N, CA, C and O atoms as a Maestro MAE file, in Angstrom:
{
 s_m_m2io_version
 :::
 2.0.0
}

f_m_ct {
 s_m_title
 :::
 protein
 m_atom[128] {
  # First column is atom index #
  i_m_mmod_type
  r_m_x_coord
  r_m_y_coord
  r_m_z_coord
  i_m_residue_number
  s_m_chain_name
  s_m_pdb_residue_name
  s_m_pdb_atom_name
  i_m_atomic_number
  :::
  1 25 -14.306 3.687 -8.543 1 A "MET " " N  " 7
  2 3 -12.986 3.591 -9.320 1 A "MET " " CA " 6
  3 2 -13.057 1.908 -9.648 1 A "MET " " C  " 6
  4 15 -13.476 1.032 -8.892 1 A "MET " " O  " 8
  5 25 -12.512 1.759 -11.017 2 A "LYS " " N  " 7
  6 3 -12.275 0.635 -11.491 2 A "LYS " " CA " 6
  7 2 -11.015 -0.417 -10.906 2 A "LYS " " C  " 6
  8 15 -10.028 0.045 -10.332 2 A "LYS " " O  " 8
  9 25 -11.152 -1.461 -11.074 3 A "LYS " " N  " 7
  10 3 -9.782 -2.329 -10.395 3 A "LYS " " CA " 6
  11 2 -8.631 -1.737 -11.344 3 A "LYS " " C  " 6
  12 15 -7.592 -1.321 -10.832 3 A "LYS " " O  " 8
  13 25 -8.825 -1.703 -12.724 4 A "GLU " " N  " 7
  14 3 -7.692 -1.295 -13.575 4 A "GLU " " CA " 6
  15 2 -7.041 0.003 -12.866 4 A "GLU " " C  " 6
  16 15 -5.836 0.160 -12.669 4 A "GLU " " O  " 8
  17 25 -8.098 0.921 -12.514 5 A "ASP " " N  " 7
  18 3 -7.272 2.177 -12.039 5 A "ASP " " CA " 6
  19 2 -6.552 2.114 -10.984 5 A "ASP " " C  " 6
  20 15 -5.526 2.774 -10.818 5 A "ASP " " O  " 8
  21 25 -7.133 1.140 -10.008 6 A "VAL " " N  " 7
  22 3 -6.305 0.712 -8.842 6 A "VAL " " CA " 6
  23 2 -5.087 0.087 -9.053 6 A "VAL " " C  " 6
  24 15 -4.148 0.441 -8.340 6 A "VAL " " O  " 8
  25 25 -4.901 -0.829 -9.944 7 A "LEU " " N  " 7
  26 3 -3.766 -1.443 -10.244 7 A "LEU " " CA " 6
  27 2 -2.805 -0.502 -10.909 7 A "LEU " " C  " 6
  28 15 -1.636 -0.552 -10.527 7 A "LEU " " O  " 8
  29 25 -3.173 0.447 -11.960 8 A "ALA " " N  " 7
  30 3 -2.656 1.315 -12.627 8 A "ALA " " CA " 6
  31 2 -1.812 2.579 -11.384 8 A "ALA " " C  " 6
  32 15 -0.788 3.256 -11.481 8 A "ALA " " O  " 8
  33 25 -2.567 2.468 -10.589 9 A "ALA " " N  " 7
  34 3 -2.034 3.666 -9.360 9 A "ALA " " CA " 6
  35 2 -0.950 2.778 -8.386 9 A "ALA " " C  " 6
  36 15 -0.283 3.383 -7.547 9 A "ALA " " O  " 8
  37 25 -0.830 1.403 -8.543 10 A "MET " " N  " 7
  38 3 -0.056 0.683 -7.842 10 A "MET " " CA " 6
  39 2 1.407 0.835 -8.035 10 A "MET " " C  " 6
  40 15 1.938 0.001 -8.769 10 A "MET " " O  " 8
  41 25 2.238 1.863 -7.440 11 A "THR " " N  " 7
  42 3 3.342 1.862 -7.896 11 A "THR " " CA " 6
  43 2 4.279 0.825 -6.993 11 A "THR " " C  " 6
  44 15 3.755 0.328 -5.996 11 A "THR " " O  " 8
  45 25 5.481 0.530 -7.280 12 A "PRO " " N  " 7
  46 3 6.318 -0.280 -6.531 12 A "PRO " " CA " 6
  47 2 6.415 0.459 -4.949 12 A "PRO " " C  " 6
  48 15 6.243 -0.209 -3.929 12 A "PRO " " O  " 8
  49 25 6.651 1.618 -4.931 13 A "GLU " " N  " 7
  50 3 6.826 2.170 -3.591 13 A "GLU " " CA " 6
  51 2 5.411 2.066 -2.775 13 A "GLU " " C  " 6
  52 15 5.461 1.798 -1.575 13 A "GLU " " O  " 8
  53 25 4.107 2.282 -3.438 14 A "LEU " " N  " 7
  54 3 2.804 2.011 -2.732 14 A "LEU " " CA " 6
  55 2 2.778 0.477 -2.251 14 A "LEU " " C  " 6
  56 15 2.341 0.172 -1.142 14 A "LEU " " O  " 8
  57 25 3.200 -0.320 -3.024 15 A "VAL " " N  " 7
  58 3 2.967 -1.827 -2.853 15 A "VAL " " CA " 6
  59 2 4.162 -2.214 -1.743 15 A "VAL " " C  " 6
  60 15 3.985 -3.145 -0.957 15 A "VAL " " O  " 8
  61 25 5.199 -1.546 -1.745 16 A "ALA " " N  " 7
  62 3 6.152 -1.755 -0.741 16 A "ALA " " CA " 6
  63 2 5.621 -1.262 0.751 16 A "ALA " " C  " 6
  64 15 5.669 -2.003 1.733 16 A "ALA " " O  " 8
  65 25 5.254 -0.289 0.773 17 A "SER " " N  " 7
  66 3 4.611 0.269 1.839 17 A "SER " " CA " 6
  67 2 3.394 -0.539 2.353 17 A "SER " " C  " 6
  68 15 3.207 -0.932 3.504 17 A "SER " " O  " 8
  69 25 2.710 -0.686 1.410 18 A "PHE " " N  " 7
  70 3 1.465 -1.556 1.775 18 A "PHE " " CA " 6
  71 2 1.722 -3.031 2.503 18 A "PHE " " C  " 6
  72 15 1.094 -3.538 3.432 18 A "PHE " " O  " 8
  73 25 2.910 -3.566 1.726 19 A "ARG " " N  " 7
  74 3 3.224 -4.770 2.080 19 A "ARG " " CA " 6
  75 2 3.808 -4.805 3.510 19 A "ARG " " C  " 6
  76 15 3.704 -5.837 4.173 19 A "ARG " " O  " 8
  77 25 4.476 -3.608 4.047 20 A "THR " " N  " 7
  78 3 5.390 -3.411 5.062 20 A "THR " " CA " 6
  79 2 3.981 -3.191 6.148 20 A "THR " " C  " 6
  80 15 4.090 -3.693 7.267 20 A "THR " " O  " 8
  81 25 2.953 -2.603 5.877 21 A "ALA " " N  " 7
  82 3 1.899 -2.183 6.553 21 A "ALA " " CA " 6
  83 2 1.124 -3.458 7.188 21 A "ALA " " C  " 6
  84 15 0.736 -3.509 8.355 21 A "ALA " " O  " 8
  85 25 0.958 -4.530 6.166 22 A "ILE " " N  " 7
  86 3 0.368 -5.657 6.586 22 A "ILE " " CA " 6
  87 2 1.230 -6.488 7.357 22 A "ILE " " C  " 6
  88 15 0.716 -7.178 8.237 22 A "ILE " " O  " 8
  89 25 2.639 -6.539 7.141 23 A "GLU " " N  " 7
  90 3 3.443 -7.169 7.716 23 A "GLU " " CA " 6
  91 2 3.354 -6.924 9.501 23 A "GLU " " C  " 6
  92 15 3.093 -7.804 10.321 23 A "GLU " " O  " 8
  93 25 3.653 -5.472 9.790 24 A "ILE " " N  " 7
  94 3 3.752 -4.999 11.129 24 A "ILE " " CA " 6
  95 2 2.475 -4.412 11.626 24 A "ILE " " C  " 6
  96 15 2.448 -3.966 12.773 24 A "ILE " " O  " 8
  97 25 1.502 -4.373 10.933 25 A "GLY " " N  " 7
  98 3 -0.138 -3.948 11.269 25 A "GLY " " CA " 6
  99 2 -0.303 -2.673 11.536 25 A "GLY " " C  " 6
  100 15 -1.183 -2.229 12.274 25 A "GLY " " O  " 8
  101 25 0.822 -1.803 10.749 26 A "LYS " " N  " 7
  102 3 0.657 -0.349 11.000 26 A "LYS " " CA " 6
  103 2 1.427 0.289 9.663 26 A "LYS " " C  " 6
  104 15 2.234 -0.315 8.957 26 A "LYS " " O  " 8
  105 25 1.019 1.523 9.516 27 A "TRP " " N  " 7
  106 3 1.635 2.325 8.240 27 A "TRP " " CA " 6
  107 2 3.279 2.729 8.720 27 A "TRP " " C  " 6
  108 15 3.628 2.804 9.899 27 A "TRP " " O  " 8
  109 25 4.061 2.934 7.698 28 A "PRO " " N  " 7
  110 3 5.465 3.279 8.011 28 A "PRO " " CA " 6
  111 2 5.722 4.597 9.037 28 A "PRO " " C  " 6
  112 15 6.657 4.885 9.784 28 A "PRO " " O  " 8
  113 25 4.352 5.306 8.692 29 A "ASP " " N  " 7
  114 3 4.459 6.719 9.521 29 A "ASP " " CA " 6
  115 2 4.142 6.556 10.874 29 A "ASP " " C  " 6
  116 15 4.311 7.449 11.703 29 A "ASP " " O  " 8
  117 25 3.617 5.274 11.168 30 A "GLY " " N  " 7
  118 3 3.241 5.177 12.612 30 A "GLY " " CA " 6
  119 2 1.965 5.051 12.637 30 A "GLY " " C  " 6
  120 15 1.577 4.403 13.609 30 A "GLY " " O  " 8
  121 25 0.948 5.515 11.762 31 A "LYS " " N  " 7
  122 3 -0.476 5.233 11.833 31 A "LYS " " CA " 6
  123 2 -0.704 3.936 11.967 31 A "LYS " " C  " 6
  124 15 0.121 3.097 11.606 31 A "LYS " " O  " 8
  125 25 -1.996 3.603 12.568 32 A "SER " " N  " 7
  126 3 -2.239 2.049 12.839 32 A "SER " " CA " 6
  127 2 -3.583 1.868 11.962 32 A "SER " " C  " 6
  128 15 -4.132 0.768 11.893 32 A "SER " " O  " 8
  :::
 }
 m_bond[127] {
  # First column is bond index #
  i_m_from
  i_m_to
  i_m_order
  :::
  1 1 2 1
  2 2 3 1
  3 3 4 2
  4 3 5 1
  5 5 6 1
  6 6 7 1
  7 7 8 2
  8 7 9 1
  9 9 10 1
  10 10 11 1
  11 11 12 2
  12 11 13 1
  13 13 14 1
  14 14 15 1
  15 15 16 2
  16 15 17 1
  17 17 18 1
  18 18 19 1
  19 19 20 2
  20 19 21 1
  21 21 22 1
  22 22 23 1
  23 23 24 2
  24 23 25 1
  25 25 26 1
  26 26 27 1
  27 27 28 2
  28 27 29 1
  29 29 30 1
  30 30 31 1
  31 31 32 2
  32 31 33 1
  33 33 34 1
  34 34 35 1
  35 35 36 2
  36 35 37 1
  37 37 38 1
  38 38 39 1
  39 39 40 2
  40 39 41 1
  41 41 42 1
  42 42 43 1
  43 43 44 2
  44 43 45 1
  45 45 46 1
  46 46 47 1
  47 47 48 2
  48 47 49 1
  49 49 50 1
  50 50 51 1
  51 51 52 2
  52 51 53 1
  53 53 54 1
  54 54 55 1
  55 55 56 2
  56 55 57 1
  57 57 58 1
  58 58 59 1
  59 59 60 2
  60 59 61 1
  61 61 62 1
  62 62 63 1
  63 63 64 2
  64 63 65 1
  65 65 66 1
  66 66 67 1
  67 67 68 2
  68 67 69 1
  69 69 70 1
  70 70 71 1
  71 71 72 2
  72 71 73 1
  73 73 74 1
  74 74 75 1
  75 75 76 2
  76 75 77 1
  77 77 78 1
  78 78 79 1
  79 79 80 2
  80 79 81 1
  81 81 82 1
  82 82 83 1
  83 83 84 2
  84 83 85 1
  85 85 86 1
  86 86 87 1
  87 87 88 2
  88 87 89 1
  89 89 90 1
  90 90 91 1
  91 91 92 2
  92 91 93 1
  93 93 94 1
  94 94 95 1
  95 95 96 2
  96 95 97 1
  97 97 98 1
  98 98 99 1
  99 99 100 2
  100 99 101 1
  101 101 102 1
  102 102 103 1
  103 103 104 2
  104 103 105 1
  105 105 106 1
  106 106 107 1
  107 107 108 2
  108 107 109 1
  109 109 110 1
  110 110 111 1
  111 111 112 2
  112 111 113 1
  113 113 114 1
  114 114 115 1
  115 115 116 2
  116 115 117 1
  117 117 118 1
  118 118 119 1
  119 119 120 2
  120 119 121 1
  121 121 122 1
  122 122 123 1
  123 123 124 2
  124 123 125 1
  125 125 126 1
  126 126 127 1
  127 127 128 2
  :::
 }
}
């Protein structure tokens, strides 16, 4: 997968959950 493909797949929702996962150290659904 190319970097462009990854960036194109980065929806605002995905970015937000990714940022939350980084901040709290786990995913919003509770998986670490």
